[in-house]
PDB file of C-alpha atoms and ligand atoms in Angstrom:
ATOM      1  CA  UNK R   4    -150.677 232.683 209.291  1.00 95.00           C
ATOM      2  CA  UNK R   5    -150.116 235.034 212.055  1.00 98.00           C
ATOM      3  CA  UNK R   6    -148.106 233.185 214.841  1.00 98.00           C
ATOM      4  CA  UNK R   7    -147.503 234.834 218.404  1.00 98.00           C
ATOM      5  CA  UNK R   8    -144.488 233.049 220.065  1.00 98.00           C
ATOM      6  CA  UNK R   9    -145.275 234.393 223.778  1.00 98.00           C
ATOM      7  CA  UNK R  10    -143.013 233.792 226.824  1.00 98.00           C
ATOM      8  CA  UNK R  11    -140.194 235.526 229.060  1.00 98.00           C
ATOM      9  CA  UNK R  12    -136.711 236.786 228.495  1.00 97.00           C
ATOM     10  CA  UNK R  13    -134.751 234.061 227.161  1.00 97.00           C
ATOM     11  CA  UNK R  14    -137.479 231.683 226.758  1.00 98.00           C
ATOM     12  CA  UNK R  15    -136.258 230.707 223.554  1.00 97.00           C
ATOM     13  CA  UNK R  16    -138.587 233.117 221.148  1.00 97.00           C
ATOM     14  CA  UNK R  17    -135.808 234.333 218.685  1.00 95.00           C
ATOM     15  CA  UNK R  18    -133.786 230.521 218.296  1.00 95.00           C
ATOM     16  CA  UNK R  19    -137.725 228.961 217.571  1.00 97.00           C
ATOM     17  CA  UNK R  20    -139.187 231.603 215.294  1.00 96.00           C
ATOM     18  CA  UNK R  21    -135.855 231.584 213.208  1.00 93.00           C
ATOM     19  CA  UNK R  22    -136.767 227.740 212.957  1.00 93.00           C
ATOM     20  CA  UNK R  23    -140.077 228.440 211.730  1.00 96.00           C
ATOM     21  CA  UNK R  24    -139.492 231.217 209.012  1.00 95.00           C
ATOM     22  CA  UNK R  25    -139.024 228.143 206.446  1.00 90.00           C
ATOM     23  CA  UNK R  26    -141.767 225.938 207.546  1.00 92.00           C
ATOM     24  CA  UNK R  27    -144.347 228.859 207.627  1.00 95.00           C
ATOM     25  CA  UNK R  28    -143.157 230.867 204.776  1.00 96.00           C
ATOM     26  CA  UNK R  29    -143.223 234.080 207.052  1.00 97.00           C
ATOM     27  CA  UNK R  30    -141.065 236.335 208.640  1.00 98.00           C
ATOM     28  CA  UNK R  31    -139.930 236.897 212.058  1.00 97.00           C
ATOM     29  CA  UNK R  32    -140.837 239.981 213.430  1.00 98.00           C
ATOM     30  CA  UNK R  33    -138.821 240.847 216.320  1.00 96.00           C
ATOM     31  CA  UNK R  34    -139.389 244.242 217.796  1.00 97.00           C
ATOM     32  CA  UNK R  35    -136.142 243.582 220.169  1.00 95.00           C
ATOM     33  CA  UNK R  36    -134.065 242.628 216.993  1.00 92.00           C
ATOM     34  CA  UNK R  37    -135.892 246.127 214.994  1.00 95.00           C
ATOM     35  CA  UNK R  38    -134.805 248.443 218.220  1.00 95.00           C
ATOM     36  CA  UNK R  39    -130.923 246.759 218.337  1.00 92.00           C
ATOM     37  CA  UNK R  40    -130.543 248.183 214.222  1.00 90.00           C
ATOM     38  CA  UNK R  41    -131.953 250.880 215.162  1.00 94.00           C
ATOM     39  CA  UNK R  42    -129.588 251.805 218.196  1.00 93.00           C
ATOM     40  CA  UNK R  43    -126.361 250.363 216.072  1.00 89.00           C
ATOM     41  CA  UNK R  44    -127.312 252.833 213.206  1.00 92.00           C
ATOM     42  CA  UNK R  45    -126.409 255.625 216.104  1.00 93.00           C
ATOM     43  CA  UNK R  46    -129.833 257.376 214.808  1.00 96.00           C
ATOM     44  CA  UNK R  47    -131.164 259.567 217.772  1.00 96.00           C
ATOM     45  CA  UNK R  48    -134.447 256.526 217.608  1.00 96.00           C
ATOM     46  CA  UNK R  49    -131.425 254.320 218.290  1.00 96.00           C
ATOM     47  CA  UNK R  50    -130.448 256.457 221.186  1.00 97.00           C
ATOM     48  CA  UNK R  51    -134.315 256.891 222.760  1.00 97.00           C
ATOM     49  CA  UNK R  52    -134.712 253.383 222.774  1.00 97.00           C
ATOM     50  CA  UNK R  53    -131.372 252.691 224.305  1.00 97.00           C
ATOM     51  CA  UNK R  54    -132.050 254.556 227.515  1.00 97.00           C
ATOM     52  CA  UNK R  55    -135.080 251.794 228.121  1.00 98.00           C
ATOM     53  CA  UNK R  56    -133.200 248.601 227.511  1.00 97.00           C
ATOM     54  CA  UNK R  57    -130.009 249.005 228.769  1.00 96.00           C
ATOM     55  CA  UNK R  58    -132.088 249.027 232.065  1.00 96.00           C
ATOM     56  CA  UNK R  59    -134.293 245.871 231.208  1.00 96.00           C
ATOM     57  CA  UNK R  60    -137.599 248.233 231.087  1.00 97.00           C
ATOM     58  CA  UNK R  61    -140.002 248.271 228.140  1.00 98.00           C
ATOM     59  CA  UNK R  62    -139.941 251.064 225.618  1.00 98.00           C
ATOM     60  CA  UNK R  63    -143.115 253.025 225.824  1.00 98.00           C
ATOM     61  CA  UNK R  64    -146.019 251.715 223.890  1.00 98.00           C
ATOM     62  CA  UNK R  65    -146.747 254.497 221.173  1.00 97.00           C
ATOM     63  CA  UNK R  66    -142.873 254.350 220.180  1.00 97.00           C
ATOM     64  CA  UNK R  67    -143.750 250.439 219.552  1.00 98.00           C
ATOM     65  CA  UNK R  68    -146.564 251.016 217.990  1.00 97.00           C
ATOM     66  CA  UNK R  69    -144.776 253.466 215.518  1.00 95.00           C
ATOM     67  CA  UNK R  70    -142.358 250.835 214.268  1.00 96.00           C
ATOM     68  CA  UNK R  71    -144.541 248.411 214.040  1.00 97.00           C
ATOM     69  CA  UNK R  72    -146.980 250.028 211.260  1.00 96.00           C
ATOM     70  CA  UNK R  73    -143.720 250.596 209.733  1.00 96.00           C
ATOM     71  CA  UNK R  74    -142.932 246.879 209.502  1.00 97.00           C
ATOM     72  CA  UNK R  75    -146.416 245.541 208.841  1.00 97.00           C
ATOM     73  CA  UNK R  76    -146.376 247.922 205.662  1.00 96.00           C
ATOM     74  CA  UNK R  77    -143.884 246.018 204.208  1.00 97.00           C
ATOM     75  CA  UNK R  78    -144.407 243.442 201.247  1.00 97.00           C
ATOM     76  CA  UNK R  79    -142.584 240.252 203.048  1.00 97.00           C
ATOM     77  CA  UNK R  80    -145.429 240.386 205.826  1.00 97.00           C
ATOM     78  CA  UNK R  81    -148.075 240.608 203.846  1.00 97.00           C
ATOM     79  CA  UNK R  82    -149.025 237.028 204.071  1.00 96.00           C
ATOM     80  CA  UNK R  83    -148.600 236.941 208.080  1.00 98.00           C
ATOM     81  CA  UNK R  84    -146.068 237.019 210.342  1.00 98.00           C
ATOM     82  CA  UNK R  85    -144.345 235.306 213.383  1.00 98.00           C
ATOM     83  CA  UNK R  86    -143.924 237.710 216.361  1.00 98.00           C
ATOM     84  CA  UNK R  87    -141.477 237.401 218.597  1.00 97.00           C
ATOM     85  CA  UNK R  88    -141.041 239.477 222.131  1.00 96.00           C
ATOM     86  CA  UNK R  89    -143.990 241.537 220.647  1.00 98.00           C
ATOM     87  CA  UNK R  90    -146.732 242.404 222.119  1.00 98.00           C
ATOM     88  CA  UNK R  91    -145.232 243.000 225.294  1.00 98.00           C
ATOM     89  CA  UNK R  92    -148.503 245.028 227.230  1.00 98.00           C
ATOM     90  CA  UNK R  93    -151.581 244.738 227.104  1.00 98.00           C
ATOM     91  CA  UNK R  94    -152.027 248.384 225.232  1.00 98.00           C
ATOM     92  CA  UNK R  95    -149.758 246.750 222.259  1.00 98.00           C
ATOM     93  CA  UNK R  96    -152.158 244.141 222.058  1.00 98.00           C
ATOM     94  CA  UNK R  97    -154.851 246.048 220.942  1.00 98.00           C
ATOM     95  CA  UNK R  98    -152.989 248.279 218.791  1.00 98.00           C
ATOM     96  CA  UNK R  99    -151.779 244.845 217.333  1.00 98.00           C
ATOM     97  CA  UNK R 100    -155.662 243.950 216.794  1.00 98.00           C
ATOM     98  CA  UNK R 101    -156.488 246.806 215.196  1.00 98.00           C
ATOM     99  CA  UNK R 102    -153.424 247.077 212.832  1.00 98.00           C
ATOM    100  CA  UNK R 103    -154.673 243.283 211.647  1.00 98.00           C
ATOM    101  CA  UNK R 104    -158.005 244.485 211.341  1.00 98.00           C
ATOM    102  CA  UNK R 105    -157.665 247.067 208.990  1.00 96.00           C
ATOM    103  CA  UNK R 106    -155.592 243.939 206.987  1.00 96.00           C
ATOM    104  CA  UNK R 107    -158.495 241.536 207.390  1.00 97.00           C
ATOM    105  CA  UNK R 108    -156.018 239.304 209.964  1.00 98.00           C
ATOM    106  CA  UNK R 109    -156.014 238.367 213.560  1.00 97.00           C
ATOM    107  CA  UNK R 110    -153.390 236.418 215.552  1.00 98.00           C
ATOM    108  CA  UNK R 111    -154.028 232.281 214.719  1.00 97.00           C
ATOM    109  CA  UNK R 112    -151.544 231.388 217.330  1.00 98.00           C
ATOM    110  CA  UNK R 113    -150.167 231.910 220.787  1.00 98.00           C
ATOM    111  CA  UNK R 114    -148.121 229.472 221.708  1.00 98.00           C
ATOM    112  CA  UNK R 115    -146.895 230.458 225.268  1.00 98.00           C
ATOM    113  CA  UNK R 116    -143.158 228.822 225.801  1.00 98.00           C
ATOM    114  CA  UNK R 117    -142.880 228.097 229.828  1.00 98.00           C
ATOM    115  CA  UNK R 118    -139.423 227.998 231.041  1.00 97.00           C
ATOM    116  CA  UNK R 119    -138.448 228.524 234.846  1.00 96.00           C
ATOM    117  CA  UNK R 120    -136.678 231.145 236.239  1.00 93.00           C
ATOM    118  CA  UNK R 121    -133.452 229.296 236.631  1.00 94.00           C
ATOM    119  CA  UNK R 122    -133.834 228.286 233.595  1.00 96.00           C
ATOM    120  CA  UNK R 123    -134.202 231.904 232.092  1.00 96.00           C
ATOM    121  CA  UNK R 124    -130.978 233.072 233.786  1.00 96.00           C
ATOM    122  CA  UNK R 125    -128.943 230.350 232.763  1.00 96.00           C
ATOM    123  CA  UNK R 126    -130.022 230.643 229.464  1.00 97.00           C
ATOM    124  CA  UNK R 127    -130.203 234.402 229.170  1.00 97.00           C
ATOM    125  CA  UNK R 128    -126.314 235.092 230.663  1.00 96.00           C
ATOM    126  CA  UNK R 129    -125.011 232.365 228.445  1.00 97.00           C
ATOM    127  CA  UNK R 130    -126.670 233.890 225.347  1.00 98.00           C
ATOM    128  CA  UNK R 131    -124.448 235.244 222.725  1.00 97.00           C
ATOM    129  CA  UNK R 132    -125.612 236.966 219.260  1.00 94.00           C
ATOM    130  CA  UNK R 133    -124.581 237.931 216.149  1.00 92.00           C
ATOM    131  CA  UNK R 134    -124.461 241.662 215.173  1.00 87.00           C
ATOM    132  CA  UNK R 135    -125.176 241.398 211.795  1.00 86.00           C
ATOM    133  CA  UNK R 136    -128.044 238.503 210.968  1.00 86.00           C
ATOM    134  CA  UNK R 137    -129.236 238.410 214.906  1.00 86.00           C
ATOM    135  CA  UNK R 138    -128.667 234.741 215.271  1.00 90.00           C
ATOM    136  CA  UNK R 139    -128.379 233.444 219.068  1.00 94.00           C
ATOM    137  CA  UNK R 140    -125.867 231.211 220.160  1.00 97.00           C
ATOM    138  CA  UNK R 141    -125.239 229.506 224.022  1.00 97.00           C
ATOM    139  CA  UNK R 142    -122.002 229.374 225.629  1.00 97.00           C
ATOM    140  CA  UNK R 143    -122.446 225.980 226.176  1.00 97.00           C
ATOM    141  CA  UNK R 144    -125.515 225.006 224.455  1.00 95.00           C
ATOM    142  CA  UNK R 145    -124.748 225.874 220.779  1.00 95.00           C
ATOM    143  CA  UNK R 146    -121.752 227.509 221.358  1.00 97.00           C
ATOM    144  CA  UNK R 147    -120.553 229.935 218.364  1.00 97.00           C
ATOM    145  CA  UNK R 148    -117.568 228.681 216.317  1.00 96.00           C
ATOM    146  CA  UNK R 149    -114.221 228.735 217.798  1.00 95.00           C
ATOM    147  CA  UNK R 150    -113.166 230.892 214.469  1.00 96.00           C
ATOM    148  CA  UNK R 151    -115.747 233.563 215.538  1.00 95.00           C
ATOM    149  CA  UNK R 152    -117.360 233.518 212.427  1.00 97.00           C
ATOM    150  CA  UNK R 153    -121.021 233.515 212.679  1.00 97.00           C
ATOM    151  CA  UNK R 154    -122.452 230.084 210.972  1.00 95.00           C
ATOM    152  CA  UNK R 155    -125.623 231.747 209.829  1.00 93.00           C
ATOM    153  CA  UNK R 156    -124.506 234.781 207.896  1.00 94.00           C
ATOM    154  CA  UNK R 157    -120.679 234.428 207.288  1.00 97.00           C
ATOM    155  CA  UNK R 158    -120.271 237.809 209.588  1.00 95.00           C
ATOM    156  CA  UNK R 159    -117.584 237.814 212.552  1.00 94.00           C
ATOM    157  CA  UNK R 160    -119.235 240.204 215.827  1.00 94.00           C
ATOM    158  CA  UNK R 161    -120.629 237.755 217.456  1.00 97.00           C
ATOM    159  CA  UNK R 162    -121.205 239.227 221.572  1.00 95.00           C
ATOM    160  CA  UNK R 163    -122.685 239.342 224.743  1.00 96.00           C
ATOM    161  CA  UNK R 164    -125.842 241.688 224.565  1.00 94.00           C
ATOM    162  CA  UNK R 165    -125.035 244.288 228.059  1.00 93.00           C
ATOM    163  CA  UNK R 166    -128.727 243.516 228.824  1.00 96.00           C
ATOM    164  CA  UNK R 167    -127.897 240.151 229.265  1.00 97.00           C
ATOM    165  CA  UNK R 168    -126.089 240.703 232.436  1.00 96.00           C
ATOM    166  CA  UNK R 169    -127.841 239.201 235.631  1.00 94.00           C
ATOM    167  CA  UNK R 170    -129.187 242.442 237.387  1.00 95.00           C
ATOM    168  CA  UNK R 171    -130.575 243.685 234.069  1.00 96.00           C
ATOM    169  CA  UNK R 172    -132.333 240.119 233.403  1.00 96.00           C
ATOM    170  CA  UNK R 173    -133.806 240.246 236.814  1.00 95.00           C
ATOM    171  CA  UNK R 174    -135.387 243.115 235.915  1.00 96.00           C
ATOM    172  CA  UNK R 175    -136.683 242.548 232.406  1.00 97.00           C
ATOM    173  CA  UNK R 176    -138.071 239.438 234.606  1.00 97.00           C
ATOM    174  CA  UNK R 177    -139.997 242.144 236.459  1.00 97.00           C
ATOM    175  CA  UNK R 178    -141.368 243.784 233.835  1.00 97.00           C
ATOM    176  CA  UNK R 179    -142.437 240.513 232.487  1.00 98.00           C
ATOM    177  CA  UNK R 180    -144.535 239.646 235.079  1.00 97.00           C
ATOM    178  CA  UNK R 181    -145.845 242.807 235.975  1.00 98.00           C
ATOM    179  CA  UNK R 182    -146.816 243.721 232.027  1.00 98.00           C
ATOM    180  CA  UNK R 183    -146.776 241.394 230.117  1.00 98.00           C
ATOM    181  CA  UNK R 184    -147.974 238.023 231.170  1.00 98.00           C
ATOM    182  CA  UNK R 185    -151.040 239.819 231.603  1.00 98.00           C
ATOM    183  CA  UNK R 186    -151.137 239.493 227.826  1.00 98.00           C
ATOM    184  CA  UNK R 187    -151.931 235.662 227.520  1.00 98.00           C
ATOM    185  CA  UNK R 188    -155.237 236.756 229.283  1.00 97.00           C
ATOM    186  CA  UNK R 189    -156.123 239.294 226.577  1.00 98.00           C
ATOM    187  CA  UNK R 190    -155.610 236.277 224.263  1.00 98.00           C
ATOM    188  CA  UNK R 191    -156.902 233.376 226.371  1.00 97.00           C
ATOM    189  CA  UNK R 192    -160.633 234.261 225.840  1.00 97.00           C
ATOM    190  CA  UNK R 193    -160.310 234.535 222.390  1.00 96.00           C
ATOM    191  CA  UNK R 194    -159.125 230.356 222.190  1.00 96.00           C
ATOM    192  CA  UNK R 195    -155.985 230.899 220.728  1.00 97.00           C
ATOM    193  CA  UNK R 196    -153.427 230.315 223.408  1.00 97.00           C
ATOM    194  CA  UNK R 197    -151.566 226.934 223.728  1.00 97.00           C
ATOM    195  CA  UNK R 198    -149.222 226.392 226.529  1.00 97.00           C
ATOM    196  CA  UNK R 199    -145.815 224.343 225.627  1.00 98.00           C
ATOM    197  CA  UNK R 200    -142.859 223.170 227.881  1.00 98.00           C
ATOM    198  CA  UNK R 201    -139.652 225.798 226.734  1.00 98.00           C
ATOM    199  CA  UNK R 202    -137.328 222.655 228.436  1.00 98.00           C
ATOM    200  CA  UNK R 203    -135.363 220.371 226.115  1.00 96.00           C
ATOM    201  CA  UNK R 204    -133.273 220.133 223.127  1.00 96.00           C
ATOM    202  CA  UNK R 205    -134.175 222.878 220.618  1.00 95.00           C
ATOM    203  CA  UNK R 206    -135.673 220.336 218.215  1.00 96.00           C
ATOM    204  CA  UNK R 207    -137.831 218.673 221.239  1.00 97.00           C
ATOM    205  CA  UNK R 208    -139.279 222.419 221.614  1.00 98.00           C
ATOM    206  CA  UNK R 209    -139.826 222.952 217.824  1.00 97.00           C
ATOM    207  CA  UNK R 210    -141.851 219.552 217.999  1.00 97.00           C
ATOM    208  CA  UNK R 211    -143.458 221.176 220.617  1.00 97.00           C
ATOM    209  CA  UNK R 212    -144.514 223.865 218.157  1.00 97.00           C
ATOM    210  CA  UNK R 213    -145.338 222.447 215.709  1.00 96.00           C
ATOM    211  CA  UNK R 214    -147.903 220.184 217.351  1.00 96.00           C
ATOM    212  CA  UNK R 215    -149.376 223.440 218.596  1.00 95.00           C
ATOM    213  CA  UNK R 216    -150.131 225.608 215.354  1.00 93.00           C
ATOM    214  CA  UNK R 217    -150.823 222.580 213.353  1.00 88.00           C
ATOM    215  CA  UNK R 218    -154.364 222.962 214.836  1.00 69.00           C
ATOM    216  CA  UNK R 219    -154.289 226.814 213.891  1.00 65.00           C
ATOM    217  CA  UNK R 220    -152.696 225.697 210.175  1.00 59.00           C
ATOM    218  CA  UNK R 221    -156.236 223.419 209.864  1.00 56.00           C
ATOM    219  CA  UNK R 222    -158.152 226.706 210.768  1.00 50.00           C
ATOM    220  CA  UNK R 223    -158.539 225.193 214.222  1.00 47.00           C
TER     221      UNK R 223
HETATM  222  P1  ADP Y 248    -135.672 239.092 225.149  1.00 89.36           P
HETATM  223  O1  ADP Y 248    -136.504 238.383 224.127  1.00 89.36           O
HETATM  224  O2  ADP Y 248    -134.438 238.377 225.476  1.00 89.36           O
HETATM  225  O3  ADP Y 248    -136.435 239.524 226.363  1.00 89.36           O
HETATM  226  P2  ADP Y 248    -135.772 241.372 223.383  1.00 89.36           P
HETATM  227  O4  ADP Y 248    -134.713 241.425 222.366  1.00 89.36           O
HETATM  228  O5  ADP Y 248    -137.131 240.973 222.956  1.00 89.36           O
HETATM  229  O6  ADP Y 248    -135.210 240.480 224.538  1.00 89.36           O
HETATM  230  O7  ADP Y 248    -135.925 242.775 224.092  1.00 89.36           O
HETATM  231  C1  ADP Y 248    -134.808 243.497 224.580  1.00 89.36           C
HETATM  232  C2  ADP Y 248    -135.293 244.840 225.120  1.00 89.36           C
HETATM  233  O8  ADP Y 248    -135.867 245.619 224.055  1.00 89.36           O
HETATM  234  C3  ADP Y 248    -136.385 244.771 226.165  1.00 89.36           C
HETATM  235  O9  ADP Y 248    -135.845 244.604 227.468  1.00 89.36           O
HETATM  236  C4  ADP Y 248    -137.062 246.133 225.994  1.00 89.36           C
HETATM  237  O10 ADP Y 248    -136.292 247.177 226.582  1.00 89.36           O
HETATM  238  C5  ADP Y 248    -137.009 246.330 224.483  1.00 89.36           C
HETATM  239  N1  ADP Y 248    -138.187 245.799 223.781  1.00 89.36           N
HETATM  240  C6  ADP Y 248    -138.188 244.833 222.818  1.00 89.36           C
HETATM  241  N2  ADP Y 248    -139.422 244.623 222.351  1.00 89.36           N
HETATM  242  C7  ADP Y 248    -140.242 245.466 223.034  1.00 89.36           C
HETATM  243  C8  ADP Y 248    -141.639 245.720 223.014  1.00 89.36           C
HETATM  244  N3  ADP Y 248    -142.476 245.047 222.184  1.00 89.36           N
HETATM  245  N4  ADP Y 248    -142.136 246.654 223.860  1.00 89.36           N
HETATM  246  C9  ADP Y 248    -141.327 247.340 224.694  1.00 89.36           C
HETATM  247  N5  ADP Y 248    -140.012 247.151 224.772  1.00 89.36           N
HETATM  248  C10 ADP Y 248    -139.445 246.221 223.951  1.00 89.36           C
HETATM  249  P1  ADP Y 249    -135.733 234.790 223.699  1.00 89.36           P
HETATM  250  O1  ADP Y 249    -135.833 235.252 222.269  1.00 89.36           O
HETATM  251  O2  ADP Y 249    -137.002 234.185 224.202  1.00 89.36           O
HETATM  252  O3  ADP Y 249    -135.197 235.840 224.608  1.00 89.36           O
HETATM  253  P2  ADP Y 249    -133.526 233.091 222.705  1.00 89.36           P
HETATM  254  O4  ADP Y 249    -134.152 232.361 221.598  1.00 89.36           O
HETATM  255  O5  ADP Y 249    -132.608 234.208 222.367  1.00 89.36           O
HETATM  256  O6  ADP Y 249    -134.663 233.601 223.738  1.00 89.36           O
HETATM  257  O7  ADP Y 249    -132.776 232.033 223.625  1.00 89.36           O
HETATM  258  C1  ADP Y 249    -132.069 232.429 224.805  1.00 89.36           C
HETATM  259  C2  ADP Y 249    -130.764 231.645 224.921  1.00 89.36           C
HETATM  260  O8  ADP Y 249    -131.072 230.275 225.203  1.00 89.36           O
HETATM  261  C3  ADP Y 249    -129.920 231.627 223.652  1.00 89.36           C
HETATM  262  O9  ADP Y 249    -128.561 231.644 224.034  1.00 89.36           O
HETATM  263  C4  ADP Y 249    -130.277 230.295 222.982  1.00 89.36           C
HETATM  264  O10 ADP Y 249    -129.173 229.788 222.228  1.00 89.36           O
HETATM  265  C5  ADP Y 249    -130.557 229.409 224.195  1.00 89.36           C
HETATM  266  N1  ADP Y 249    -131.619 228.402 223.937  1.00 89.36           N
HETATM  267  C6  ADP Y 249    -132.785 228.587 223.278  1.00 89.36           C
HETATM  268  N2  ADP Y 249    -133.515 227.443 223.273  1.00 89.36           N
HETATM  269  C7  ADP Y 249    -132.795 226.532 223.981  1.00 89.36           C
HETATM  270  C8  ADP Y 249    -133.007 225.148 224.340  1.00 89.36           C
HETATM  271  N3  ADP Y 249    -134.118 224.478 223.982  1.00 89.36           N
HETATM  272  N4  ADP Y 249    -132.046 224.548 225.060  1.00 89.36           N
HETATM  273  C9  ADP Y 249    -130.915 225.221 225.432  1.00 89.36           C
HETATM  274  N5  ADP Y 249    -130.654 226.495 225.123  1.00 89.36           N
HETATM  275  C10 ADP Y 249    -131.585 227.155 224.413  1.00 89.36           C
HETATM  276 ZN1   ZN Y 250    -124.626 236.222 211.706  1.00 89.36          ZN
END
C-alpha cells in the first residue's frame, strides 16, 4: 500500500504516519525528516538544503527527486510506503508517478488532513521533536517528559525546530498554498483523494484515517 498523508505545515502528517507504520506494515517516508539527518550530519547536502528551510521555502525539485530514488531503492519500502510532507509540487508528483511506475505501484491513498490556520500556528510553535528518532511532541498537547528523555527512543535532545518560529511558519504557509495544494488536483482526477477533519484528539484523527484507506486496503 502506498499511502499519501497530504496537508499543511503542522497538520499533523509526521504524529499520524508514525501511528500507521504498525497497522500498515510500511514505512514513513518523510522527506522533511531525510533533509534534517542530512543537515545534522554537517555534509555540504546538509548545508544546501539548510539555506531553503531555515527560510520556510521548498528545496528545489530535482534535489528531491535525488533523495527520493535513493530511499525508494531501499528493501524496507519495497512493499509501499506512507509519505509524509512529500510530494510537495506538482513537478514531484510526477516524478513520484513515474518512480512507482517503473515499480509496478501508484499512490492508493490521499488522505488530505484539513486543519485551519490558527490551528496550524498553534500547533506548529508548540511543536517540539526529538533529534534522534524524529518523534513530535506539543508543549501542551503531549508534552515531552519532564526528565527530557524522549519516550520513543530513550534519547535526551528533544527541541524546538528554528523553522518553527512564527514568521518562518507563515511562510512555509505561503508556499503551501501557492505550490502545493495544487497537488490534491493532480490527484483528485485520478479518485484517490479523501478529505478528513485534522481537529481532535490524535486518536479521533487516526479513526479518521483509518476509515479513509480502509476503502483503498479493499482495492477501492
Ligand atoms: P512540516 O511538515 O512541518 O511542514 P517538513 O519537515 O515536512 O515540515 O519540512 C520542513 C522543510 O523541509 C520545508 O519547509 C522545506 O524547506 C523542506 N522540505 C521538506 N520536504 C520537502 C519537499 N518534499 N520538497 C521541498 N522541500 C521540502
Ligand atoms: P506535520 O508533520 O503535518 O507538520 P506534526 O505531526 O509534526 O505535523 O504535528 C504538529 C504538532 O501538532 C506537533 O507538536 C504534534 O504533537 C501536534 N499535534 C498533531 N496532531 C495533533 C492533534 N490531533 N491534536 C493536538 N496536537 C496535535
Ligand atoms: Zn526520540
Amino acid at each position: 500500500m502506498d499511502l499519501l498523508l497530504f496537508g499543511p505545515p503542522g497538520a499533523g502528517k509526521g504524529t499520524q504516519a508514525k501511528l500507521l507504520v504498525e497497522a500498515l506494515g510500511v514505512p514513513q517516508i518523510s522527506t522533511g525528516d531525510m533533509m534534517r539527518a542530512e543537515r545534522s550530519s554537517g555534509s555540504e547536502l546538509g548545508q544546501r538544503f539548510d539555506a531553503y528551510m531555515s527560510k520556510g521555502a521548498l528545496v528545489p525539485d530535482a534535489m528531491v527527486l535525488e533523495l527520493m530514488e535513493k530511499r525508494l531503492r531501499q528493501d524496507d519500502a519495497s512493499e509501499g510506503a506512507i509519505f509524509d510532507g512529500y510530494p510537495r509540487t506538482v513537478e514531484q508528483a510526477e516524478a513520484l508517478h513515474g518512480l512507482l511506475g517503473k515499480l509496478g505501484r501508484r499512490i492508493d491513498r490521499v488522505v488530505s488532513i484539513e486543519v485551519s490556520l490558527d490551528v496550524i500556528l498553534d500547533r506548529v510553535t508548540g511543536r517540539r521533536v526529538c533529534l534522534d528518532c524524529g518523534q513530535t511532541y506539543h508543549v501542551r498537547y503531549s508534552p515531552p517528559p519532564e526528565s527530557g528523555v524522549c519516550a520513543a527512543c530513550g534519547g535526551s535532545r528533544i527541541v524546538q525546530r528554528k523553522d518553527d518560529v512564527e514568521d518562518v511558519v507563515r511562510n512555509r504557509y505561503e508556499e503551501y498554498k501557492a505550490k502545493t495544494e495544487p497537488v490534491l488536483a493532480y490527484y483528485q482526477p485520478r479518485g484517490v483523494v479523501v478529505a478528513v477533519d485534522g481537529t481532535g484528539s490524535l486518536e479521533e484523527v487516526s479513526a479518521r484515517i483509518m476509515a479513509a484507506i480502509e476503502g483503498a486496503a479493499k482495492g477501492a
